[in-house]
Amino acid sequence: MVRVFSAVLLAGAVLAVAPGAAYAVAEPGADPVAAYRPAEGARPVTGAATTADAPALVAGASYEDTLAPGERYYRVVLDARSSAYVSAVVRPAAGTRAGYSDGVEVSLMTNAGKACPGNPGRAAFGYEPGPLAAVGVRRLEEDADCQEAGVYFVKLTRTSAADAERAPWPVELRFLREPGLTTGGAPTVAPSVWPSAPPVPPGTEPVARAGGTGFNDARALGAGVWRDDLRPGQTRWYRVPLDWGQQLAVGAELAGARMTKTYGAASDGLTVSLYSPYRALVRSKGTAYDGKQAAAGLGPTAPVAYANRFSDDSAVRPVRVAGWYYVAVTMGSKVGEFTEDARPVPLTLRLNVQGAAVAGPSYAESLTKAGFGVREEDRAAARAGLTAPEAVTAAGDRRTMRVVATGGFGAGALLLAVLGGWVLLARRGARTAL
C-alpha cells in the first residue's frame, strides 16, 4: 500500500513540475542557441547518386541524412488512392554563409523520370541560414499524371552558388500519406471568397510560452497572447491546431534590446513564417529592426478546405488539410552587431483563430492515423502549451496514473478483505474461547 501511495505522489509531482519547467522563458546568458531537435526515432538513411540504388522511404516515418551540393535519390511506393508528401528540412550549422541561390528542392517523379504536377517544391534562404523546408507532392486529381500505383522516386537537390560552402548539411526527411476520399469526394474548385479582413489582435495579458527549435518540438498554442524571448540568429517554433473551416492570423512584436552602439539596423531583423501540417511554406513576412521596436504579421489564412489544393494561389494551396500548423519567428543574426547578443529580447506573439470548426470531407481511411486532422488531445495540448515530446510524456503519465489508481483500488480492496478476515477469525476465536 505504501508503494501505491508513493507512486501516486511521484506521478503527481511529475505532472506538477513539468508544465512550469516547460513554460519558463529563457534567462540571459552566453550559452549558444539550441540546435534543431530531430524527430524522435528518426531512421538513418543515405540517399543514392542514382535511382538504381535509391533507398526506400516508408509512409509515416522520419529519416536523417546529410546533403552536400548536388542530388540525392530515394524510392517510395505509392498507391492510387492517396496523396503523398515528402518533406526535406535542411539545417545548416550556425554561422554558415548562405545566399539567395542556396536552398533545397524536392521532387516526386515517376520511374520514367517525369516530375509529377506541382513539383519540385523549392525553398531558398534569405539572409539567415536557419532550418529550411521544401516538399515534393503527389496530388490526387482526376485525369492528371502520376495517379497510378507503383514505384516513384524522390529527387532531393541542394542548390548552391559557386562560392558557397560545400560542407554537408543535416537533412530530415518525412513521408506522409493523406488518404483519399470516399465516393463523391469534395469540390475540386477552391473557394475564391472568404473573410480576409485583418482581425483585431488579442489584447489580453501575455502568458509565457517558450518556443521550440523546429517542427519536432514546437510549442503548442491556441488563440491568445504569448510571451517568449529571442536572441540574434535564433528561431522559435510554435504549433497551432487548425481544423476544417478555421483561419489563422499571426502577429509578432519585438520589444527594445540593450544596445551596444548608438545606432543600428537589420533589414531582416524579424521574420514570421507559417508552415502547413506537411511542412510546406504557407506564407512568410519580414521587417527591419533597429533595436527599439518591430512588428510583423501574417493576415488570416484561407479557411482550411480540401479544395484549396486546386487553387492558383501559392498561399492558399498548402491550407488544404486540418492539422498542426507551424509558426516560426526569427530574429536576424545581424541584430547581434548592435545589441547584446547574450541578452534575449522580449517577444510577444498574438494568435487569432477565426471561425468555428466544421465537418471535413469524408476520408476512406483515418486522417489522424495518417498524421493529419485535429483530435481532442491536440486541443488539450494547445491549452496546456505542450510540445509533441511533452504531450507523449503527459499521455504516458496519465496511463501510469490510471494503472496506479487501479492498483491502489485493488490494494485497498485487498487490505479491507484481509482486515475483514481478521475480524471474522477473531470473532470465531472469541466464541471458541467461551
Short mmCIF file of C-alpha atoms in Angstrom, two decimals, residues 2-19 393 397-398 400-401 404:
data_model
loop_
_atom_site.label_atom_id
_atom_site.label_comp_id
_atom_site.label_asym_id
_atom_site.label_seq_id
_atom_site.Cartn_x
_atom_site.Cartn_y
_atom_site.Cartn_z
CA VAL A 2 2.89 2.34 0.84
CA ARG A 3 4.33 1.68 -2.63
CA VAL A 4 1.00 2.63 -4.24
CA PHE A 5 0.78 5.90 -2.33
CA SER A 6 4.42 6.67 -3.20
CA ALA A 7 3.75 6.06 -6.88
CA VAL A 8 0.74 8.37 -6.78
CA LEU A 9 2.75 11.11 -5.10
CA LEU A 10 5.63 10.68 -7.58
CA ALA A 11 3.33 10.83 -10.62
CA GLY A 12 1.59 13.88 -9.19
CA ALA A 13 4.93 15.56 -8.64
CA VAL A 14 5.96 14.90 -12.25
CA LEU A 15 2.72 16.36 -13.55
CA ALA A 16 3.02 19.37 -11.26
CA VAL A 17 6.64 20.19 -12.10
CA ALA A 18 6.76 19.55 -15.86
CA PRO A 19 4.45 22.40 -17.03
CA THR A 393 5.22 12.10 -21.79
CA ASP A 397 1.90 9.83 -17.11
CA ARG A 398 -1.88 9.62 -17.49
CA THR A 400 0.62 5.44 -15.26
CA MET A 401 -1.86 7.28 -13.07
CA VAL A 404 -1.63 3.30 -10.17
#
